[in-house]
Amino acid sequence: MAPVRVLFSDLDGTLAHYEKDMKEYATIVGEPAKDGSVTIEYNQLGVQRECAVLGSLSSSTAYMSHETTRLVQTLRAAGVLFVIITGARSSTYARRRAALPAADYEFFENGGRMLASGELVPEWTATFEADVGPVDASVVPEGDAAPAPATRSGKLWDLYREMKEAGWKVDARDYYTSFRVDVAGTTAAGLNAAAFAAWDLRGFSCSFNLGKADIYPAGSGKAAAAREVLRRHGLRPAHAVTMFDDDNDLELGELASRSFLPGATHDSVLDALHRHDNWEMTNSRGVLGTEEALAAVMRLVAAGDAVEEPPVGDEREPRGGEGDAEGEDVPPAAATAVPVPIESAREQ
């Protein structure tokens, strides 16, 4: 049995939750506290939680309970690495950091940018330079250090310009290693299968996040970010536990020994949940679901194990997926990372 050594967690819908997603079962009560936190009450349970407020550039406000922060602190004190991996753009993540639990590693833009012990690691982003061009060594580049996407070098920005010209609603504001596409009315199942092969050959991945499609280099992504942490600490996937809720987290869930889901934002997550005995949906939703998931991880830590390690030669041997380390028992990226067909989405 392998002990839990690292927890990889998504942010939106996992650590923090939007009011619009909680309105069926919880409400904000009273006035904000002096520190800006608010009280959320679960209507039927009568349970209240004090929550930090997390803003966003393009989405509504999200809330994370102070109890979530306390539980994360307890896990770290027990020797568990805590890693946040989010698709958030650089400026949004920078604004939110002060309200988040301290983390050993933080990845944003779907893994394209890394903080280690609070310090930016430009060398990590530089590994994608052929795709994204040079990126300034600051969390939120400004002025001349942040050229407009129309003038950026790199294959990713060639694709951005191509899609914009084709009529897609593309968003690269404060993104430097990925960009977002509005695919309203389009589902992963409805995308052109032939385009997948074309995108794969071009070296890009695509996943759904908060109802949008995020496009980024195939060598990036949440699972690749997690593999880098495992590599740095000499750990195996059997040492890892994940928390997540959305389509762009699936490859991360595929990597780890156990996964806990405070919710399922995308249908693909529910489909995958039914196929994985080592994934578990929490009974509660929202911030209580997050706390329930963290408590489950704490029980695994206290028990001294995650799951029984797979024997040599079983179905979890590496299959040569993009970014796999030699000899590592890491499955390839989830097949739900689907490319967007450029030609078929011109705005009406």
GROMACS .gro file of C-alpha atoms in nm:
model
  348
    1MET     CA    1   0.000   0.000   0.000
    2ALA     CA    2   0.132   0.345  -0.092
    3PRO     CA    3   0.100   0.636   0.151
    4VAL     CA    4  -0.067   0.958   0.037
    5ARG     CA    5   0.211   1.206  -0.032
    6VAL     CA    6   0.046   1.464  -0.257
    7LEU     CA    7  -0.300   1.612  -0.317
    8PHE     CA    8  -0.366   1.770  -0.656
    9SER     CA    9  -0.671   1.996  -0.657
   10ASP     CA   10  -0.864   2.197  -0.911
   11LEU     CA   11  -0.989   2.540  -0.802
   12ASP     CA   12  -1.325   2.650  -0.948
   13GLY     CA   13  -1.602   2.404  -0.866
   14THR     CA   14  -1.366   2.212  -0.638
   15LEU     CA   15  -1.203   2.434  -0.376
   16ALA     CA   16  -1.426   2.732  -0.454
   17HIS     CA   17  -1.787   2.743  -0.568
   18TYR     CA   18  -2.004   2.992  -0.754
   19GLU     CA   19  -2.323   3.132  -0.605
   20LYS     CA   20  -2.516   3.039  -0.921
   21ASP     CA   21  -2.421   2.675  -0.867
   22MET     CA   22  -2.522   2.677  -0.499
   23LYS     CA   23  -2.845   2.876  -0.522
   24GLU     CA   24  -3.066   2.565  -0.517
   25TYR     CA   25  -2.947   2.461  -0.172
   26ALA     CA   26  -2.764   2.754  -0.009
   27THR     CA   27  -2.787   3.131   0.029
   28ILE     CA   28  -2.565   3.416   0.143
   29VAL     CA   29  -2.693   3.558   0.471
   30GLY     CA   30  -2.621   3.885   0.649
   31GLU     CA   31  -2.361   4.143   0.551
   32PRO     CA   32  -1.998   4.082   0.457
   33ALA     CA   33  -1.753   4.081   0.748
   34LYS     CA   34  -1.480   4.344   0.784
   35ASP     CA   35  -1.234   4.113   0.613
   36GLY     CA   36  -1.472   4.079   0.317
   37SER     CA   37  -1.578   3.721   0.395
   38VAL     CA   38  -1.943   3.619   0.374
   39THR     CA   39  -2.164   3.365   0.547
   40ILE     CA   40  -2.326   3.091   0.340
   41GLU     CA   41  -2.614   2.895   0.492
   42TYR     CA   42  -2.739   2.560   0.365
   43ASN     CA   43  -3.116   2.604   0.351
   44GLN     CA   44  -3.238   2.262   0.467
   45LEU     CA   45  -2.946   2.180   0.696
   46GLY     CA   46  -2.921   2.516   0.868
   47VAL     CA   47  -2.542   2.477   0.852
   48GLN     CA   48  -2.341   2.795   0.804
   49ARG     CA   49  -1.991   2.847   0.671
   50GLU     CA   50  -1.775   3.159   0.669
   51CYS     CA   51  -1.626   3.193   0.323
   52ALA     CA   52  -1.356   3.392   0.149
   53VAL     CA   53  -1.464   3.573  -0.168
   54LEU     CA   54  -1.275   3.504  -0.492
   55GLY     CA   55  -1.324   3.738  -0.786
   56SER     CA   56  -1.283   3.661  -1.156
   57LEU     CA   57  -1.226   3.859  -1.474
   58SER     CA   58  -1.492   3.682  -1.679
   59SER     CA   59  -1.704   3.480  -1.435
   60SER     CA   60  -1.914   3.557  -1.131
   61THR     CA   61  -1.784   3.557  -0.773
   62ALA     CA   62  -1.676   3.229  -0.614
   63TYR     CA   63  -1.664   3.133  -0.246
   64MET     CA   64  -1.427   2.910  -0.048
   65SER     CA   65  -1.489   2.819   0.315
   66HIS     CA   66  -1.237   2.906   0.584
   67GLU     CA   67  -1.274   2.546   0.699
   68THR     CA   68  -1.136   2.439   0.361
   69THR     CA   69  -0.824   2.642   0.429
   70ARG     CA   70  -0.790   2.489   0.777
   71LEU     CA   71  -0.821   2.135   0.641
   72VAL     CA   72  -0.556   2.201   0.376
   73GLN     CA   73  -0.324   2.341   0.642
   74THR     CA   74  -0.376   2.024   0.846
   75LEU     CA   75  -0.287   1.805   0.548
   76ARG     CA   76   0.030   2.001   0.479
   77ALA     CA   77   0.127   1.980   0.845
   78ALA     CA   78   0.098   1.602   0.810
   79GLY     CA   79   0.357   1.610   0.532
   80VAL     CA   80   0.123   1.599   0.230
   81LEU     CA   81   0.218   1.820  -0.063
   82PHE     CA   82  -0.070   2.042  -0.171
   83VAL     CA   83  -0.087   2.142  -0.537
   84ILE     CA   84  -0.343   2.370  -0.703
   85ILE     CA   85  -0.389   2.318  -1.078
   86THR     CA   86  -0.639   2.549  -1.245
   87GLY     CA   87  -0.735   2.673  -1.589
   88ALA     CA   88  -0.766   3.030  -1.461
   89ARG     CA   89  -0.598   3.308  -1.655
   90SER     CA   90  -0.290   3.467  -1.500
   91SER     CA   91  -0.455   3.789  -1.378
   92THR     CA   92  -0.747   3.607  -1.216
   93TYR     CA   93  -0.520   3.365  -1.036
   94ALA     CA   94  -0.291   3.646  -0.919
   95ARG     CA   95  -0.585   3.831  -0.764
   96ARG     CA   96  -0.714   3.520  -0.589
   97ARG     CA   97  -0.388   3.395  -0.439
   98ALA     CA   98  -0.412   3.590  -0.114
   99ALA     CA   99  -0.744   3.421  -0.029
  100LEU     CA  100  -0.630   3.069  -0.117
  101PRO     CA  101  -0.466   2.812   0.112
  102ALA     CA  102  -0.087   2.813   0.099
  103ALA     CA  103   0.029   2.557  -0.157
  104ASP     CA  104   0.357   2.385  -0.235
  105TYR     CA  105   0.295   2.422  -0.607
  106GLU     CA  106   0.045   2.627  -0.804
  107PHE     CA  107  -0.025   2.583  -1.174
  108PHE     CA  108  -0.255   2.808  -1.373
  109GLU     CA  109  -0.356   2.840  -1.740
  110ASN     CA  110  -0.415   2.462  -1.741
  111GLY     CA  111  -0.063   2.385  -1.625
  112GLY     CA  112   0.124   2.621  -1.855
  113ARG     CA  113   0.255   2.838  -1.572
  114MET     CA  114   0.401   2.724  -1.239
  115LEU     CA  115   0.467   2.866  -0.894
  116ALA     CA  116   0.685   2.662  -0.656
  117SER     CA  117   0.682   2.772  -0.292
  118GLY     CA  118   0.521   3.094  -0.412
  119GLU     CA  119   0.789   3.176  -0.671
  120LEU     CA  120   0.729   3.177  -1.046
  121VAL     CA  121   0.919   2.906  -1.236
  122PRO     CA  122   0.977   3.053  -1.585
  123GLU     CA  123   1.187   2.750  -1.685
  124TRP     CA  124   0.871   2.537  -1.681
  125THR     CA  125   0.686   2.768  -1.920
  126ALA     CA  126   0.997   2.791  -2.138
  127THR     CA  127   0.956   2.422  -2.224
  128PHE     CA  128   0.654   2.527  -2.434
  129GLU     CA  129   0.826   2.820  -2.605
  130ALA     CA  130   0.798   2.674  -2.954
  131ASP     CA  131   0.421   2.677  -2.908
  132VAL     CA  132   0.361   2.989  -2.698
  133GLY     CA  133   0.663   3.206  -2.773
  134PRO     CA  134   0.869   3.376  -2.502
  135VAL     CA  135   0.674   3.461  -2.184
  136ASP     CA  136   0.789   3.732  -1.944
  137ALA     CA  137   0.911   3.615  -1.602
  138SER     CA  138   0.631   3.783  -1.406
  139VAL     CA  139   0.297   3.640  -1.297
  140VAL     CA  140   0.102   3.904  -1.491
  141PRO     CA  141   0.320   4.056  -1.764
  142GLU     CA  142   0.242   4.419  -1.845
  143GLY     CA  143   0.322   4.675  -2.114
  144ASP     CA  144   0.581   4.569  -2.368
  145ALA     CA  145   0.620   4.239  -2.181
  146ALA     CA  146   0.261   4.149  -2.274
  147PRO     CA  147   0.228   4.179  -2.653
  148ALA     CA  148  -0.116   4.146  -2.807
  149PRO     CA  149  -0.203   3.794  -2.928
  150ALA     CA  150  -0.213   3.930  -3.283
  151THR     CA  151   0.163   3.990  -3.268
  152ARG     CA  152   0.281   3.697  -3.055
  153SER     CA  153   0.510   3.431  -3.196
  154GLY     CA  154   0.449   3.060  -3.150
  155LYS     CA  155   0.224   2.796  -3.302
  156LEU     CA  156  -0.049   2.847  -3.041
  157TRP     CA  157  -0.093   3.210  -3.144
  158ASP     CA  158  -0.089   3.113  -3.512
  159LEU     CA  159  -0.387   2.893  -3.427
  160TYR     CA  160  -0.550   3.173  -3.224
  161ARG     CA  161  -0.529   3.409  -3.521
  162GLU     CA  162  -0.656   3.139  -3.756
  163MET     CA  163  -0.959   3.070  -3.536
  164LYS     CA  164  -1.034   3.439  -3.489
  165GLU     CA  165  -1.025   3.490  -3.864
  166ALA     CA  166  -1.262   3.192  -3.903
  167GLY     CA  167  -1.517   3.366  -3.679
  168TRP     CA  168  -1.468   3.192  -3.346
  169LYS     CA  169  -1.509   3.395  -3.026
  170VAL     CA  170  -1.159   3.361  -2.884
  171ASP     CA  171  -1.032   3.504  -2.556
  172ALA     CA  172  -0.662   3.549  -2.481
  173ARG     CA  173  -0.681   3.837  -2.234
  174ASP     CA  174  -0.411   3.777  -1.969
  175TYR     CA  175  -0.348   3.427  -2.107
  176TYR     CA  176   0.010   3.352  -2.211
  177THR     CA  177   0.020   2.973  -2.259
  178SER     CA  178  -0.339   2.899  -2.360
  179PHE     CA  179  -0.653   3.067  -2.486
  180ARG     CA  180  -1.025   3.017  -2.444
  181VAL     CA  181  -1.297   2.966  -2.704
  182ASP     CA  182  -1.670   3.022  -2.666
  183VAL     CA  183  -1.831   2.700  -2.784
  184ALA     CA  184  -2.188   2.770  -2.673
  185GLY     CA  185  -2.420   2.510  -2.818
  186THR     CA  186  -2.132   2.274  -2.901
  187THR     CA  187  -2.055   1.958  -2.706
  188ALA     CA  188  -1.751   1.737  -2.706
  189ALA     CA  189  -1.954   1.457  -2.865
  190GLY     CA  190  -2.058   1.689  -3.147
  191LEU     CA  191  -1.712   1.792  -3.253
  192ASN     CA  192  -1.568   1.667  -3.580
  193ALA     CA  193  -1.367   1.348  -3.521
  194ALA     CA  194  -1.150   1.415  -3.825
  195ALA     CA  195  -1.041   1.746  -3.672
  196PHE     CA  196  -0.910   1.562  -3.366
  197ALA     CA  197  -0.640   1.390  -3.570
  198ALA     CA  198  -0.549   1.719  -3.736
  199TRP     CA  199  -0.516   1.897  -3.403
  200ASP     CA  200  -0.324   1.609  -3.252
  201LEU     CA  201  -0.072   1.631  -3.534
  202ARG     CA  202  -0.042   2.006  -3.473
  203GLY     CA  203   0.044   1.941  -3.109
  204PHE     CA  204  -0.250   2.095  -2.924
  205SER     CA  205  -0.499   1.973  -2.667
  206CYS     CA  206  -0.845   2.104  -2.590
  207SER     CA  207  -1.070   2.053  -2.290
  208PHE     CA  208  -1.390   2.204  -2.157
  209ASN     CA  209  -1.380   2.429  -1.851
  210LEU     CA  210  -1.669   2.638  -1.714
  211GLY     CA  211  -1.858   2.590  -2.040
  212LYS     CA  212  -1.568   2.711  -2.255
  213ALA     CA  213  -1.300   2.528  -2.452
  214ASP     CA  214  -0.941   2.582  -2.339
  215ILE     CA  215  -0.670   2.524  -2.600
  216TYR     CA  216  -0.308   2.472  -2.498
  217PRO     CA  217   0.007   2.283  -2.604
  218ALA     CA  218  -0.025   1.906  -2.582
  219GLY     CA  219   0.280   1.898  -2.354
  220SER     CA  220   0.099   2.122  -2.109
  221GLY     CA  221  -0.228   2.030  -1.935
  222LYS     CA  222  -0.310   1.936  -1.578
  223ALA     CA  223  -0.175   1.581  -1.588
  224ALA     CA  224   0.159   1.702  -1.725
  225ALA     CA  225   0.178   1.953  -1.441
  226ALA     CA  226   0.109   1.677  -1.189
  227ARG     CA  227   0.374   1.453  -1.346
  228GLU     CA  228   0.628   1.731  -1.304
  229VAL     CA  229   0.557   1.751  -0.930
  230LEU     CA  230   0.583   1.372  -0.899
  231ARG     CA  231   0.913   1.377  -1.088
  232ARG     CA  232   1.058   1.652  -0.869
  233HIS     CA  233   0.982   1.457  -0.552
  234GLY     CA  234   1.052   1.104  -0.673
  235LEU     CA  235   0.689   1.002  -0.625
  236ARG     CA  236   0.458   0.770  -0.818
  237PRO     CA  237   0.090   0.812  -0.913
  238ALA     CA  238   0.011   0.565  -0.634
  239HIS     CA  239   0.114   0.840  -0.389
  240ALA     CA  240  -0.131   1.090  -0.540
  241VAL     CA  241  -0.491   1.183  -0.465
  242THR     CA  242  -0.693   1.435  -0.665
  243MET     CA  243  -0.997   1.658  -0.619
  244PHE     CA  244  -1.180   1.792  -0.924
  245ASP     CA  245  -1.512   1.851  -1.098
  246ASP     CA  246  -1.473   1.939  -1.467
  247ASP     CA  247  -1.382   1.799  -1.808
  248ASN     CA  248  -1.037   1.955  -1.812
  249ASP     CA  249  -0.956   1.763  -1.491
  250LEU     CA  250  -1.022   1.414  -1.628
  251GLU     CA  251  -0.665   1.336  -1.728
  252LEU     CA  252  -0.559   1.443  -1.379
  253GLY     CA  253  -0.808   1.200  -1.226
  254GLU     CA  254  -0.684   0.924  -1.455
  255LEU     CA  255  -0.333   0.970  -1.318
  256ALA     CA  256  -0.396   0.940  -0.944
  257SER     CA  257  -0.469   0.652  -0.710
  258ARG     CA  258  -0.788   0.805  -0.566
  259SER     CA  259  -1.011   1.097  -0.661
  260PHE     CA  260  -1.283   1.284  -0.473
  261LEU     CA  261  -1.537   1.498  -0.658
  262PRO     CA  262  -1.738   1.770  -0.479
  263GLY     CA  263  -1.949   1.794  -0.794
  264ALA     CA  264  -1.957   1.729  -1.168
  265THR     CA  265  -1.965   2.037  -1.390
  266HIS     CA  266  -1.959   1.852  -1.722
  267ASP     CA  267  -2.146   1.543  -1.844
  268SER     CA  268  -1.814   1.383  -1.938
  269VAL     CA  269  -1.722   1.380  -1.569
  270LEU     CA  270  -2.033   1.183  -1.474
  271ASP     CA  271  -1.965   0.938  -1.756
  272ALA     CA  272  -1.608   0.887  -1.635
  273LEU     CA  273  -1.717   0.860  -1.271
  274HIS     CA  274  -1.920   0.549  -1.355
  275ARG     CA  275  -1.611   0.385  -1.507
  276HIS     CA  276  -1.376   0.445  -1.213
  277ASP     CA  277  -1.414   0.254  -0.889
  278ASN     CA  278  -1.143   0.471  -0.733
  279TRP     CA  279  -1.336   0.795  -0.793
  280GLU     CA  280  -1.592   0.905  -0.536
  281MET     CA  281  -1.858   1.178  -0.550
  282THR     CA  282  -1.915   1.351  -0.216
  283ASN     CA  283  -2.260   1.338  -0.058
  284SER     CA  284  -2.263   1.715  -0.004
  285ARG     CA  285  -2.229   1.984  -0.268
  286GLY     CA  286  -2.060   2.322  -0.267
  287VAL     CA  287  -1.826   2.417   0.015
  288LEU     CA  288  -1.950   2.131   0.235
  289GLY     CA  289  -1.864   1.890  -0.046
  290THR     CA  290  -1.511   2.030  -0.057
  291GLU     CA  291  -1.474   1.984   0.317
  292GLU     CA  292  -1.608   1.629   0.288
  293ALA     CA  293  -1.353   1.549   0.019
  294LEU     CA  294  -1.066   1.692   0.223
  295ALA     CA  295  -1.180   1.496   0.528
  296ALA     CA  296  -1.174   1.179   0.316
  297VAL     CA  297  -0.817   1.254   0.211
  298MET     CA  298  -0.724   1.309   0.575
  299ARG     CA  299  -0.861   0.965   0.662
  300LEU     CA  300  -0.643   0.810   0.392
  301VAL     CA  301  -0.341   0.991   0.533
  302ALA     CA  302  -0.424   0.874   0.884
  303ALA     CA  303  -0.462   0.516   0.758
  304GLY     CA  304  -0.121   0.540   0.595
  305ASP     CA  305  -0.228   0.441   0.245
  306ALA     CA  306  -0.417   0.548  -0.066
  307VAL     CA  307  -0.485   0.229  -0.263
  308GLU     CA  308  -0.305  -0.095  -0.323
  309GLU     CA  309  -0.034  -0.036  -0.579
  310PRO     CA  310  -0.105  -0.201  -0.917
  311PRO     CA  311   0.109  -0.507  -0.990
  312VAL     CA  312   0.363  -0.493  -1.267
  313GLY     CA  313   0.204  -0.566  -1.604
  314ASP     CA  314  -0.152  -0.460  -1.520
  315GLU     CA  315  -0.368  -0.216  -1.714
  316ARG     CA  316  -0.205   0.091  -1.558
  317GLU     CA  317   0.129   0.046  -1.729
  318PRO     CA  318   0.229   0.345  -1.942
  319ARG     CA  319   0.102   0.345  -2.297
  320GLY     CA  320   0.334   0.609  -2.432
  321GLY     CA  321   0.101   0.906  -2.379
  322GLU     CA  322   0.226   1.259  -2.440
  323GLY     CA  323   0.446   1.374  -2.154
  324ASP     CA  324   0.486   1.033  -1.987
  325ALA     CA  325   0.813   0.986  -1.804
  326GLU     CA  326   1.007   0.674  -1.892
  327GLY     CA  327   0.903   0.384  -1.672
  328GLU     CA  328   0.629   0.583  -1.495
  329ASP     CA  329   0.293   0.414  -1.438
  330VAL     CA  330   0.100   0.712  -1.575
  331PRO     CA  331  -0.189   0.662  -1.817
  332PRO     CA  332  -0.210   0.893  -2.119
  333ALA     CA  333  -0.422   1.205  -2.134
  334ALA     CA  334  -0.795   1.143  -2.125
  335ALA     CA  335  -0.963   1.099  -2.459
  336THR     CA  336  -1.204   1.379  -2.367
  337ALA     CA  337  -0.945   1.640  -2.461
  338VAL     CA  338  -1.112   1.708  -2.794
  339PRO     CA  339  -0.997   1.956  -3.060
  340VAL     CA  340  -1.233   2.216  -3.198
  341PRO     CA  341  -1.298   2.205  -3.574
  342ILE     CA  342  -1.208   2.548  -3.705
  343GLU     CA  343  -1.411   2.548  -4.023
  344SER     CA  344  -1.753   2.467  -3.874
  345ALA     CA  345  -1.791   2.736  -3.611
  346ARG     CA  346  -1.813   3.064  -3.797
  347GLU     CA  347  -2.054   3.292  -3.615
  348GLN     CA  348  -2.399   3.322  -3.760
   0.00000   0.00000   0.00000
